[in-house]
PDB file of C-alpha atoms in Angstrom:
ATOM      1  CA  UNK X   1     -27.362  20.616 114.069  1.00 94.00           C
ATOM      2  CA  UNK X   2     -26.427  19.409 111.078  1.00 97.00           C
ATOM      3  CA  UNK X   3     -29.069  19.313 108.602  1.00 98.00           C
ATOM      4  CA  UNK X   4     -28.753  18.102 104.921  1.00 98.00           C
ATOM      5  CA  UNK X   5     -31.627  18.017 102.759  1.00 98.00           C
ATOM      6  CA  UNK X   6     -30.986  16.587  99.227  1.00 98.00           C
ATOM      7  CA  UNK X   7     -33.131  16.912  96.146  1.00 98.00           C
ATOM      8  CA  UNK X   8     -33.112  14.353  93.805  1.00 97.00           C
ATOM      9  CA  UNK X   9     -32.230  15.170  90.239  1.00 97.00           C
ATOM     10  CA  UNK X  10     -32.992  12.306  88.002  1.00 96.00           C
ATOM     11  CA  UNK X  11     -33.095  14.579  84.976  1.00 95.00           C
ATOM     12  CA  UNK X  12     -31.409  17.251  83.624  1.00 97.00           C
ATOM     13  CA  UNK X  13     -34.047  19.667  84.217  1.00 95.00           C
ATOM     14  CA  UNK X  14     -34.586  18.924  87.788  1.00 96.00           C
ATOM     15  CA  UNK X  15     -31.189  20.959  88.834  1.00 97.00           C
ATOM     16  CA  UNK X  16     -33.613  23.875  87.196  1.00 96.00           C
ATOM     17  CA  UNK X  17     -36.161  22.903  89.784  1.00 95.00           C
ATOM     18  CA  UNK X  18     -34.289  22.518  92.694  1.00 96.00           C
ATOM     19  CA  UNK X  19     -35.705  24.308  95.641  1.00 96.00           C
ATOM     20  CA  UNK X  20     -34.466  26.739  98.392  1.00 97.00           C
ATOM     21  CA  UNK X  21     -32.880  25.197 101.245  1.00 98.00           C
ATOM     22  CA  UNK X  22     -32.278  21.607  99.425  1.00 98.00           C
ATOM     23  CA  UNK X  23     -28.997  20.474  98.162  1.00 98.00           C
ATOM     24  CA  UNK X  24     -29.200  18.684  94.342  1.00 98.00           C
ATOM     25  CA  UNK X  25     -28.405  15.270  94.417  1.00 98.00           C
ATOM     26  CA  UNK X  26     -27.026  14.155  90.924  1.00 98.00           C
ATOM     27  CA  UNK X  27     -28.870  10.423  89.866  1.00 98.00           C
ATOM     28  CA  UNK X  28     -29.163  10.732  86.568  1.00 97.00           C
ATOM     29  CA  UNK X  29     -27.806   7.398  85.851  1.00 96.00           C
ATOM     30  CA  UNK X  30     -31.375   6.201  87.340  1.00 95.00           C
ATOM     31  CA  UNK X  31     -30.383   2.238  87.287  1.00 95.00           C
ATOM     32  CA  UNK X  32     -34.120   1.210  88.385  1.00 95.00           C
ATOM     33  CA  UNK X  33     -36.583   3.544  87.742  1.00 93.00           C
ATOM     34  CA  UNK X  34     -39.124   1.075  89.005  1.00 93.00           C
ATOM     35  CA  UNK X  35     -37.886   1.727  92.799  1.00 95.00           C
ATOM     36  CA  UNK X  36     -38.188   5.396  92.296  1.00 93.00           C
ATOM     37  CA  UNK X  37     -36.994   7.136  95.210  1.00 96.00           C
ATOM     38  CA  UNK X  38     -35.809   3.674  97.289  1.00 97.00           C
ATOM     39  CA  UNK X  39     -32.909   3.090  95.131  1.00 97.00           C
ATOM     40  CA  UNK X  40     -31.774   6.527  95.987  1.00 98.00           C
ATOM     41  CA  UNK X  41     -32.131   5.638  99.505  1.00 98.00           C
ATOM     42  CA  UNK X  42     -30.449   2.310  99.239  1.00 98.00           C
ATOM     43  CA  UNK X  43     -27.143   4.338  97.572  1.00 98.00           C
ATOM     44  CA  UNK X  44     -27.516   6.615  99.987  1.00 98.00           C
ATOM     45  CA  UNK X  45     -27.004   3.823 102.908  1.00 98.00           C
ATOM     46  CA  UNK X  46     -24.831   1.910 100.744  1.00 98.00           C
ATOM     47  CA  UNK X  47     -22.656   4.634 100.153  1.00 98.00           C
ATOM     48  CA  UNK X  48     -22.732   6.048 103.582  1.00 98.00           C
ATOM     49  CA  UNK X  49     -23.806   9.454 102.867  1.00 98.00           C
ATOM     50  CA  UNK X  50     -26.386   9.154 105.255  1.00 98.00           C
ATOM     51  CA  UNK X  51     -23.912   9.688 107.892  1.00 98.00           C
ATOM     52  CA  UNK X  52     -22.194  12.962 106.656  1.00 98.00           C
ATOM     53  CA  UNK X  53     -24.940  14.845 108.692  1.00 98.00           C
ATOM     54  CA  UNK X  54     -26.898  14.802 112.010  1.00 98.00           C
ATOM     55  CA  UNK X  55     -30.233  14.420 110.092  1.00 98.00           C
ATOM     56  CA  UNK X  56     -30.164  13.875 106.232  1.00 98.00           C
ATOM     57  CA  UNK X  57     -32.873  12.945 104.049  1.00 98.00           C
ATOM     58  CA  UNK X  58     -33.667  12.885 100.186  1.00 98.00           C
ATOM     59  CA  UNK X  59     -37.045  14.066  98.157  1.00 98.00           C
ATOM     60  CA  UNK X  60     -37.934  14.679  94.858  1.00 95.00           C
ATOM     61  CA  UNK X  61     -38.020  18.205  92.937  1.00 95.00           C
ATOM     62  CA  UNK X  62     -42.182  17.516  93.886  1.00 94.00           C
ATOM     63  CA  UNK X  63     -41.721  18.269  97.506  1.00 96.00           C
ATOM     64  CA  UNK X  64     -42.911  22.007  97.397  1.00 95.00           C
ATOM     65  CA  UNK X  65     -45.546  21.477  95.250  1.00 93.00           C
ATOM     66  CA  UNK X  66     -47.046  18.820  97.336  1.00 94.00           C
ATOM     67  CA  UNK X  67     -46.485  19.971 100.991  1.00 96.00           C
ATOM     68  CA  UNK X  68     -46.016  23.897 100.392  1.00 96.00           C
ATOM     69  CA  UNK X  69     -42.950  24.114 102.263  1.00 97.00           C
ATOM     70  CA  UNK X  70     -39.235  24.591 100.819  1.00 96.00           C
ATOM     71  CA  UNK X  71     -36.325  23.185 102.134  1.00 97.00           C
ATOM     72  CA  UNK X  72     -35.499  26.048 104.291  1.00 98.00           C
ATOM     73  CA  UNK X  73     -38.487  26.040 106.404  1.00 98.00           C
ATOM     74  CA  UNK X  74     -37.599  22.346 106.831  1.00 98.00           C
ATOM     75  CA  UNK X  75     -34.663  22.778 108.004  1.00 98.00           C
ATOM     76  CA  UNK X  76     -35.729  25.424 110.567  1.00 98.00           C
ATOM     77  CA  UNK X  77     -38.071  22.882 111.852  1.00 98.00           C
ATOM     78  CA  UNK X  78     -35.688  20.602 112.244  1.00 98.00           C
ATOM     79  CA  UNK X  79     -33.075  22.754 113.774  1.00 98.00           C
ATOM     80  CA  UNK X  80     -35.501  24.213 116.279  1.00 98.00           C
ATOM     81  CA  UNK X  81     -36.701  20.584 117.789  1.00 97.00           C
ATOM     82  CA  UNK X  82     -33.634  18.762 118.464  1.00 98.00           C
ATOM     83  CA  UNK X  83     -33.632  15.205 119.769  1.00 97.00           C
ATOM     84  CA  UNK X  84     -35.800  13.005 117.495  1.00 98.00           C
ATOM     85  CA  UNK X  85     -34.701  10.341 115.155  1.00 98.00           C
ATOM     86  CA  UNK X  86     -36.627  11.408 112.278  1.00 98.00           C
ATOM     87  CA  UNK X  87     -38.433  14.412 110.931  1.00 98.00           C
ATOM     88  CA  UNK X  88     -41.508  13.661 109.142  1.00 98.00           C
ATOM     89  CA  UNK X  89     -43.643  16.233 106.343  1.00 98.00           C
ATOM     90  CA  UNK X  90     -47.199  14.361 105.294  1.00 98.00           C
ATOM     91  CA  UNK X  91     -48.097  16.892 102.379  1.00 97.00           C
ATOM     92  CA  UNK X  92     -51.540  15.296 102.347  1.00 97.00           C
ATOM     93  CA  UNK X  93     -52.553  15.954 106.095  1.00 98.00           C
ATOM     94  CA  UNK X  94     -56.323  15.873 104.684  1.00 98.00           C
ATOM     95  CA  UNK X  95     -55.807  12.046 103.978  1.00 98.00           C
ATOM     96  CA  UNK X  96     -56.442  11.234 108.537  1.00 98.00           C
ATOM     97  CA  UNK X  97     -59.814  12.963 107.917  1.00 98.00           C
ATOM     98  CA  UNK X  98     -60.614  10.994 104.359  1.00 98.00           C
ATOM     99  CA  UNK X  99     -58.879   7.807 105.102  1.00 98.00           C
ATOM    100  CA  UNK X 100     -58.751   5.467 107.982  1.00 98.00           C
ATOM    101  CA  UNK X 101     -55.013   4.759 106.547  1.00 98.00           C
ATOM    102  CA  UNK X 102     -53.034   4.680 103.553  1.00 97.00           C
ATOM    103  CA  UNK X 103     -53.566   1.324 102.900  1.00 97.00           C
ATOM    104  CA  UNK X 104     -57.411   1.725 102.583  1.00 98.00           C
ATOM    105  CA  UNK X 105     -56.790   4.972 100.389  1.00 97.00           C
ATOM    106  CA  UNK X 106     -54.683   2.466  98.063  1.00 96.00           C
ATOM    107  CA  UNK X 107     -57.729   0.099  98.077  1.00 97.00           C
ATOM    108  CA  UNK X 108     -59.762   2.804  96.633  1.00 96.00           C
ATOM    109  CA  UNK X 109     -57.373   4.095  94.192  1.00 94.00           C
ATOM    110  CA  UNK X 110     -54.879   1.301  93.179  1.00 91.00           C
ATOM    111  CA  UNK X 111     -55.922  -2.075  93.551  1.00 94.00           C
ATOM    112  CA  UNK X 112     -58.760  -3.140  95.985  1.00 96.00           C
ATOM    113  CA  UNK X 113     -56.489  -6.162  97.100  1.00 97.00           C
ATOM    114  CA  UNK X 114     -53.533  -3.445  98.005  1.00 97.00           C
ATOM    115  CA  UNK X 115     -53.609  -4.366 101.892  1.00 98.00           C
ATOM    116  CA  UNK X 116     -53.758  -8.177 101.129  1.00 98.00           C
ATOM    117  CA  UNK X 117     -50.952  -8.397  98.762  1.00 98.00           C
ATOM    118  CA  UNK X 118     -48.852  -6.092 100.954  1.00 98.00           C
ATOM    119  CA  UNK X 119     -49.575  -8.074 103.633  1.00 98.00           C
ATOM    120  CA  UNK X 120     -48.494 -11.151 101.660  1.00 98.00           C
ATOM    121  CA  UNK X 121     -45.152  -9.386 100.476  1.00 98.00           C
ATOM    122  CA  UNK X 122     -44.077  -8.404 103.863  1.00 98.00           C
ATOM    123  CA  UNK X 123     -44.971 -12.032 105.010  1.00 98.00           C
ATOM    124  CA  UNK X 124     -42.404 -12.711 102.262  1.00 98.00           C
ATOM    125  CA  UNK X 125     -39.908 -10.686 103.590  1.00 98.00           C
ATOM    126  CA  UNK X 126     -40.198 -11.847 107.223  1.00 98.00           C
ATOM    127  CA  UNK X 127     -41.458  -8.873 108.756  1.00 98.00           C
ATOM    128  CA  UNK X 128     -43.785  -9.473 111.530  1.00 97.00           C
ATOM    129  CA  UNK X 129     -46.940  -6.895 110.482  1.00 98.00           C
ATOM    130  CA  UNK X 130     -50.347  -7.216 110.862  1.00 98.00           C
ATOM    131  CA  UNK X 131     -51.908  -4.906 108.343  1.00 97.00           C
ATOM    132  CA  UNK X 132     -55.488  -6.089 109.501  1.00 94.00           C
ATOM    133  CA  UNK X 133     -55.154  -4.606 112.643  1.00 94.00           C
ATOM    134  CA  UNK X 134     -53.476  -1.208 111.810  1.00 95.00           C
ATOM    135  CA  UNK X 135     -56.373   1.246 112.981  1.00 96.00           C
ATOM    136  CA  UNK X 136     -56.619   4.848 112.113  1.00 98.00           C
ATOM    137  CA  UNK X 137     -53.446   6.916 111.097  1.00 98.00           C
ATOM    138  CA  UNK X 138     -53.871  10.649 112.144  1.00 98.00           C
ATOM    139  CA  UNK X 139     -51.772  13.133 111.547  1.00 97.00           C
ATOM    140  CA  UNK X 140     -49.448  12.469 114.110  1.00 97.00           C
ATOM    141  CA  UNK X 141     -48.204   8.828 112.652  1.00 98.00           C
ATOM    142  CA  UNK X 142     -49.196   9.438 108.849  1.00 98.00           C
ATOM    143  CA  UNK X 143     -46.989   9.717 106.402  1.00 97.00           C
ATOM    144  CA  UNK X 144     -47.104  10.203 102.714  1.00 95.00           C
ATOM    145  CA  UNK X 145     -44.475  10.309 100.158  1.00 94.00           C
ATOM    146  CA  UNK X 146     -41.481   9.317 101.755  1.00 95.00           C
ATOM    147  CA  UNK X 147     -40.933  12.677 103.295  1.00 98.00           C
ATOM    148  CA  UNK X 148     -38.928  11.962 105.932  1.00 98.00           C
ATOM    149  CA  UNK X 149     -35.515  12.938 107.369  1.00 98.00           C
ATOM    150  CA  UNK X 150     -33.422  10.980 109.570  1.00 98.00           C
ATOM    151  CA  UNK X 151     -30.692  10.450 111.830  1.00 98.00           C
ATOM    152  CA  UNK X 152     -28.009   7.763 111.601  1.00 98.00           C
ATOM    153  CA  UNK X 153     -29.704   5.948 113.541  1.00 98.00           C
ATOM    154  CA  UNK X 154     -32.951   6.101 111.951  1.00 98.00           C
ATOM    155  CA  UNK X 155     -31.185   5.451 108.635  1.00 98.00           C
ATOM    156  CA  UNK X 156     -29.544   2.246 109.780  1.00 98.00           C
ATOM    157  CA  UNK X 157     -32.893   0.854 111.606  1.00 98.00           C
ATOM    158  CA  UNK X 158     -35.361   2.122 109.181  1.00 98.00           C
ATOM    159  CA  UNK X 159     -33.183   0.370 105.918  1.00 98.00           C
ATOM    160  CA  UNK X 160     -32.409  -2.793 107.464  1.00 98.00           C
ATOM    161  CA  UNK X 161     -35.537  -3.578 109.387  1.00 98.00           C
ATOM    162  CA  UNK X 162     -38.127  -2.239 106.542  1.00 98.00           C
ATOM    163  CA  UNK X 163     -36.562  -1.416 103.305  1.00 98.00           C
ATOM    164  CA  UNK X 164     -34.417  -3.751 102.006  1.00 98.00           C
ATOM    165  CA  UNK X 165     -35.959  -6.851 103.018  1.00 98.00           C
ATOM    166  CA  UNK X 166     -38.492  -5.786 100.921  1.00 98.00           C
ATOM    167  CA  UNK X 167     -35.845  -4.836  98.229  1.00 97.00           C
ATOM    168  CA  UNK X 168     -33.833  -7.708  98.314  1.00 97.00           C
ATOM    169  CA  UNK X 169     -37.055 -10.426  97.587  1.00 98.00           C
ATOM    170  CA  UNK X 170     -36.383 -12.248  94.390  1.00 97.00           C
ATOM    171  CA  UNK X 171     -38.934 -13.037  92.146  1.00 97.00           C
ATOM    172  CA  UNK X 172     -38.617 -16.766  93.263  1.00 97.00           C
ATOM    173  CA  UNK X 173     -39.601 -15.595  96.751  1.00 98.00           C
ATOM    174  CA  UNK X 174     -42.346 -13.730  95.702  1.00 98.00           C
ATOM    175  CA  UNK X 175     -43.874 -15.459  93.145  1.00 98.00           C
ATOM    176  CA  UNK X 176     -45.941 -14.403  90.241  1.00 98.00           C
ATOM    177  CA  UNK X 177     -48.681 -12.525  90.985  1.00 97.00           C
ATOM    178  CA  UNK X 178     -46.830 -10.620  93.931  1.00 98.00           C
ATOM    179  CA  UNK X 179     -43.895  -9.924  92.044  1.00 97.00           C
ATOM    180  CA  UNK X 180     -46.359  -8.387  89.382  1.00 97.00           C
ATOM    181  CA  UNK X 181     -48.056  -6.592  92.163  1.00 97.00           C
ATOM    182  CA  UNK X 182     -44.611  -4.730  92.976  1.00 97.00           C
ATOM    183  CA  UNK X 183     -43.158  -4.324  89.542  1.00 96.00           C
ATOM    184  CA  UNK X 184     -45.585  -4.279  86.712  1.00 94.00           C
ATOM    185  CA  UNK X 185     -46.855  -1.057  85.501  1.00 89.00           C
ATOM    186  CA  UNK X 186     -49.690   0.261  87.089  1.00 82.00           C
ATOM    187  CA  UNK X 187     -52.023   2.967  86.152  1.00 74.00           C
ATOM    188  CA  UNK X 188     -50.827   6.239  87.958  1.00 69.00           C
ATOM    189  CA  UNK X 189     -52.635   9.158  88.617  1.00 66.00           C
ATOM    190  CA  UNK X 190     -49.763  11.466  88.539  1.00 65.00           C
ATOM    191  CA  UNK X 191     -47.549  12.450  85.559  1.00 66.00           C
ATOM    192  CA  UNK X 192     -44.026  10.085  85.592  1.00 65.00           C
ATOM    193  CA  UNK X 193     -41.456   9.544  82.925  1.00 65.00           C
ATOM    194  CA  UNK X 194     -41.260   5.563  83.586  1.00 71.00           C
ATOM    195  CA  UNK X 195     -44.122   3.636  84.590  1.00 71.00           C
ATOM    196  CA  UNK X 196     -43.862   1.834  88.145  1.00 84.00           C
ATOM    197  CA  UNK X 197     -45.423  -0.975  90.159  1.00 94.00           C
ATOM    198  CA  UNK X 198     -46.920  -1.071  93.587  1.00 95.00           C
ATOM    199  CA  UNK X 199     -43.805  -1.529  95.206  1.00 96.00           C
ATOM    200  CA  UNK X 200     -42.532   2.177  95.890  1.00 95.00           C
ATOM    201  CA  UNK X 201     -46.428   2.716  97.249  1.00 95.00           C
ATOM    202  CA  UNK X 202     -45.799   0.170  99.904  1.00 97.00           C
ATOM    203  CA  UNK X 203     -43.003   1.181 100.836  1.00 98.00           C
ATOM    204  CA  UNK X 204     -43.990   4.706 101.154  1.00 97.00           C
ATOM    205  CA  UNK X 205     -46.840   3.380 103.597  1.00 97.00           C
ATOM    206  CA  UNK X 206     -44.191   1.540 105.620  1.00 98.00           C
ATOM    207  CA  UNK X 207     -43.020   4.614 107.486  1.00 98.00           C
ATOM    208  CA  UNK X 208     -46.325   4.901 109.452  1.00 98.00           C
ATOM    209  CA  UNK X 209     -46.369   0.961 110.518  1.00 98.00           C
ATOM    210  CA  UNK X 210     -42.855   1.236 111.388  1.00 98.00           C
ATOM    211  CA  UNK X 211     -43.172   4.183 113.659  1.00 98.00           C
ATOM    212  CA  UNK X 212     -46.214   3.000 114.997  1.00 96.00           C
ATOM    213  CA  UNK X 213     -44.250  -0.468 115.926  1.00 96.00           C
ATOM    214  CA  UNK X 214     -40.642   0.762 117.193  1.00 96.00           C
ATOM    215  CA  UNK X 215     -42.030   2.564 120.049  1.00 92.00           C
ATOM    216  CA  UNK X 216     -37.997   3.891 120.548  1.00 97.00           C
ATOM    217  CA  UNK X 217     -37.869   5.633 117.821  1.00 98.00           C
ATOM    218  CA  UNK X 218     -38.467   9.126 118.416  1.00 98.00           C
ATOM    219  CA  UNK X 219     -40.528  11.052 115.280  1.00 98.00           C
ATOM    220  CA  UNK X 220     -41.853  14.200 115.135  1.00 98.00           C
ATOM    221  CA  UNK X 221     -44.363  15.130 112.302  1.00 98.00           C
ATOM    222  CA  UNK X 222     -44.884  18.509 110.616  1.00 98.00           C
ATOM    223  CA  UNK X 223     -47.785  20.643 112.255  1.00 98.00           C
ATOM    224  CA  UNK X 224     -50.748  19.864 110.440  1.00 97.00           C
ATOM    225  CA  UNK X 225     -53.530  22.549 112.232  1.00 97.00           C
ATOM    226  CA  UNK X 226     -56.838  22.591 110.292  1.00 97.00           C
ATOM    227  CA  UNK X 227     -55.546  25.861 108.562  1.00 97.00           C
ATOM    228  CA  UNK X 228     -52.887  23.928 107.122  1.00 97.00           C
ATOM    229  CA  UNK X 229     -54.743  20.618 106.310  1.00 98.00           C
ATOM    230  CA  UNK X 230     -57.577  23.045 104.253  1.00 97.00           C
ATOM    231  CA  UNK X 231     -54.057  24.190 102.253  1.00 96.00           C
ATOM    232  CA  UNK X 232     -52.880  20.957 101.137  1.00 96.00           C
ATOM    233  CA  UNK X 233     -56.544  19.455 100.149  1.00 96.00           C
ATOM    234  CA  UNK X 234     -56.592  19.417  96.447  1.00 94.00           C
ATOM    235  CA  UNK X 235     -60.170  18.974  96.064  1.00 95.00           C
ATOM    236  CA  UNK X 236     -63.392  20.724  97.461  1.00 95.00           C
ATOM    237  CA  UNK X 237     -64.784  17.252  98.508  1.00 96.00           C
ATOM    238  CA  UNK X 238     -61.752  16.607 100.778  1.00 97.00           C
ATOM    239  CA  UNK X 239     -62.415  20.275 101.977  1.00 97.00           C
ATOM    240  CA  UNK X 240     -65.952  19.952 102.764  1.00 97.00           C
ATOM    241  CA  UNK X 241     -65.437  16.350 104.359  1.00 98.00           C
ATOM    242  CA  UNK X 242     -62.840  17.962 106.568  1.00 98.00           C
ATOM    243  CA  UNK X 243     -64.815  20.859 107.668  1.00 98.00           C
ATOM    244  CA  UNK X 244     -67.981  18.900 108.080  1.00 98.00           C
ATOM    245  CA  UNK X 245     -66.496  15.672 110.122  1.00 98.00           C
ATOM    246  CA  UNK X 246     -63.144  17.093 111.186  1.00 98.00           C
ATOM    247  CA  UNK X 247     -63.932  17.724 114.632  1.00 98.00           C
ATOM    248  CA  UNK X 248     -65.709  14.224 114.897  1.00 98.00           C
ATOM    249  CA  UNK X 249     -62.649  12.780 113.663  1.00 98.00           C
ATOM    250  CA  UNK X 250     -60.236  14.909 116.241  1.00 98.00           C
ATOM    251  CA  UNK X 251     -62.315  13.545 118.786  1.00 98.00           C
ATOM    252  CA  UNK X 252     -62.317  10.002 118.135  1.00 98.00           C
ATOM    253  CA  UNK X 253     -58.553   9.968 117.486  1.00 98.00           C
ATOM    254  CA  UNK X 254     -58.125  11.983 121.049  1.00 97.00           C
ATOM    255  CA  UNK X 255     -60.310   9.412 122.929  1.00 98.00           C
ATOM    256  CA  UNK X 256     -58.478   6.214 121.459  1.00 97.00           C
ATOM    257  CA  UNK X 257     -62.384   5.515 119.547  1.00 98.00           C
ATOM    258  CA  UNK X 258     -62.568   2.811 116.982  1.00 97.00           C
ATOM    259  CA  UNK X 259     -65.314   1.055 116.558  1.00 97.00           C
ATOM    260  CA  UNK X 260     -68.171   0.459 114.170  1.00 98.00           C
ATOM    261  CA  UNK X 261     -69.176   4.113 113.644  1.00 98.00           C
ATOM    262  CA  UNK X 262     -65.870   5.032 112.792  1.00 98.00           C
ATOM    263  CA  UNK X 263     -65.430   1.989 110.534  1.00 98.00           C
ATOM    264  CA  UNK X 264     -68.765   3.503 108.749  1.00 98.00           C
ATOM    265  CA  UNK X 265     -67.618   7.163 108.548  1.00 98.00           C
ATOM    266  CA  UNK X 266     -64.082   5.532 106.963  1.00 98.00           C
ATOM    267  CA  UNK X 267     -65.083   3.071 104.742  1.00 98.00           C
ATOM    268  CA  UNK X 268     -67.653   5.457 102.837  1.00 98.00           C
ATOM    269  CA  UNK X 269     -65.527   8.696 103.080  1.00 98.00           C
ATOM    270  CA  UNK X 270     -62.474   6.827 101.386  1.00 98.00           C
ATOM    271  CA  UNK X 271     -64.556   5.607  98.748  1.00 98.00           C
ATOM    272  CA  UNK X 272     -66.054   8.250  98.143  1.00 97.00           C
ATOM    273  CA  UNK X 273     -62.529  10.514  98.094  1.00 97.00           C
ATOM    274  CA  UNK X 274     -60.722   7.440  96.235  1.00 96.00           C
ATOM    275  CA  UNK X 275     -63.311   7.698  93.309  1.00 96.00           C
ATOM    276  CA  UNK X 276     -62.675  11.742  93.184  1.00 96.00           C
ATOM    277  CA  UNK X 277     -59.368  10.870  92.859  1.00 94.00           C
ATOM    278  CA  UNK X 278     -59.387   8.535  90.104  1.00 93.00           C
ATOM    279  CA  UNK X 279     -62.010  10.031  88.247  1.00 94.00           C
ATOM    280  CA  UNK X 280     -60.200  13.514  87.978  1.00 93.00           C
ATOM    281  CA  UNK X 281     -56.412  12.122  87.176  1.00 90.00           C
ATOM    282  CA  UNK X 282     -57.971   9.852  84.735  1.00 89.00           C
ATOM    283  CA  UNK X 283     -58.430  12.751  82.472  1.00 90.00           C
ATOM    284  CA  UNK X 284     -56.184  15.307  84.242  1.00 88.00           C
ATOM    285  CA  UNK X 285     -52.980  13.571  85.197  1.00 84.00           C
ATOM    286  CA  UNK X 286     -51.508  15.696  87.723  1.00 81.00           C
ATOM    287  CA  UNK X 287     -46.963  17.037  87.877  1.00 82.00           C
ATOM    288  CA  UNK X 288     -46.151  18.515  91.056  1.00 82.00           C
ATOM    289  CA  UNK X 289     -42.630  19.192  89.456  1.00 82.00           C
ATOM    290  CA  UNK X 290     -42.835  22.700  88.477  1.00 68.00           C
ATOM    291  CA  UNK X 291     -45.450  24.210  90.615  1.00 77.00           C
ATOM    292  CA  UNK X 292     -48.323  23.745  93.172  1.00 85.00           C
ATOM    293  CA  UNK X 293     -51.238  22.647  90.621  1.00 82.00           C
ATOM    294  CA  UNK X 294     -53.830  23.281  93.051  1.00 87.00           C
ATOM    295  CA  UNK X 295     -53.444  26.765  91.772  1.00 82.00           C
ATOM    296  CA  UNK X 296     -54.352  25.293  88.120  1.00 83.00           C
ATOM    297  CA  UNK X 297     -57.451  23.432  89.208  1.00 86.00           C
ATOM    298  CA  UNK X 298     -61.147  24.686  88.349  1.00 86.00           C
ATOM    299  CA  UNK X 299     -62.148  25.382  91.883  1.00 84.00           C
ATOM    300  CA  UNK X 300     -58.775  27.107  92.736  1.00 78.00           C
ATOM    301  CA  UNK X 301     -60.735  30.613  92.755  1.00 68.00           C
ATOM    302  CA  UNK X 302     -62.541  29.148  95.747  1.00 61.00           C
ATOM    303  CA  UNK X 303     -61.824  30.415  99.333  1.00 52.00           C
ATOM    304  CA  UNK X 304     -60.690  27.631 102.043  1.00 47.00           C
ATOM    305  CA  UNK X 305     -62.290  30.600 104.215  1.00 51.00           C
ATOM    306  CA  UNK X 306     -65.731  29.437 102.661  1.00 52.00           C
ATOM    307  CA  UNK X 307     -65.805  26.344 105.091  1.00 47.00           C
ATOM    308  CA  UNK X 308     -65.390  28.661 108.282  1.00 47.00           C
ATOM    309  CA  UNK X 309     -68.998  29.263 107.788  1.00 47.00           C
ATOM    310  CA  UNK X 310     -70.339  25.670 107.223  1.00 42.00           C
ATOM    311  CA  UNK X 311     -71.744  24.312 110.488  1.00 42.00           C
ATOM    312  CA  UNK X 312     -69.324  21.679 111.560  1.00 46.00           C
ATOM    313  CA  UNK X 313     -70.629  18.363 113.384  1.00 46.00           C
ATOM    314  CA  UNK X 314     -69.946  18.203 116.829  1.00 42.00           C
ATOM    315  CA  UNK X 315     -69.087  15.141 118.241  1.00 47.00           C
TER     316      UNK X 315
END
């Protein structure tokens, strides 16, 4: 299997940050920074580059700092599991235990009306999705940051059926409120050279709902055993929730349980974690470009193994 993994180099410094197993992609002209990686996806699709390998993907130089994986590990994982249309790496598997889904996460970190406005955008694009019925996204469907690597078939389907209809919406199609939602610079918890609105975040979240609906597309998600979940946590409160409630959340998922109890759990846990993210990043914006920023956080000396001694909340 021919696997081609790009790392997006939008600035000169990014060429020195390309990680093992990745091929640098020169995109320094960066014509539409407000679109983030979606302008790159559009270019790779328009120019036919997506057809140059059996599986191809393009991620930023923040990939390893967020996911704790390099390109060689990803390529080895893909080649060892042939036959899928798309391979997805979720850098934050803990979110499956702290938020019902990424729409709820964004309501508690970006905009309380994020889901409502996103639904209006999808409607304007003529896309038939009901975000109110998305449900819980566990680690087998949860996708953050658009870290996906697809076959030509997936590229064609996903770009034509999800990404391009949103990118092609004009200001007139959207109206003032939705256009501002997508394109007006908003407060961001990370470090970025250029500001952006909510468009990249909406489209990042579209991977999960797209795969959930398109049952004929075979997707494989990078394994997220409990040990990896702990390693990927940014904050102690995330690890505490996973340690205390992880078995219960897994039980709900394996038994397809979504009821008042699950709604209450995710409503409270998402608000708690969203507030924690906003508070910390308000004063300490994070940049994953250079290394794993978890190592520089005040509680980095704490061991994930400490949680093995906690009494887990059994179902």
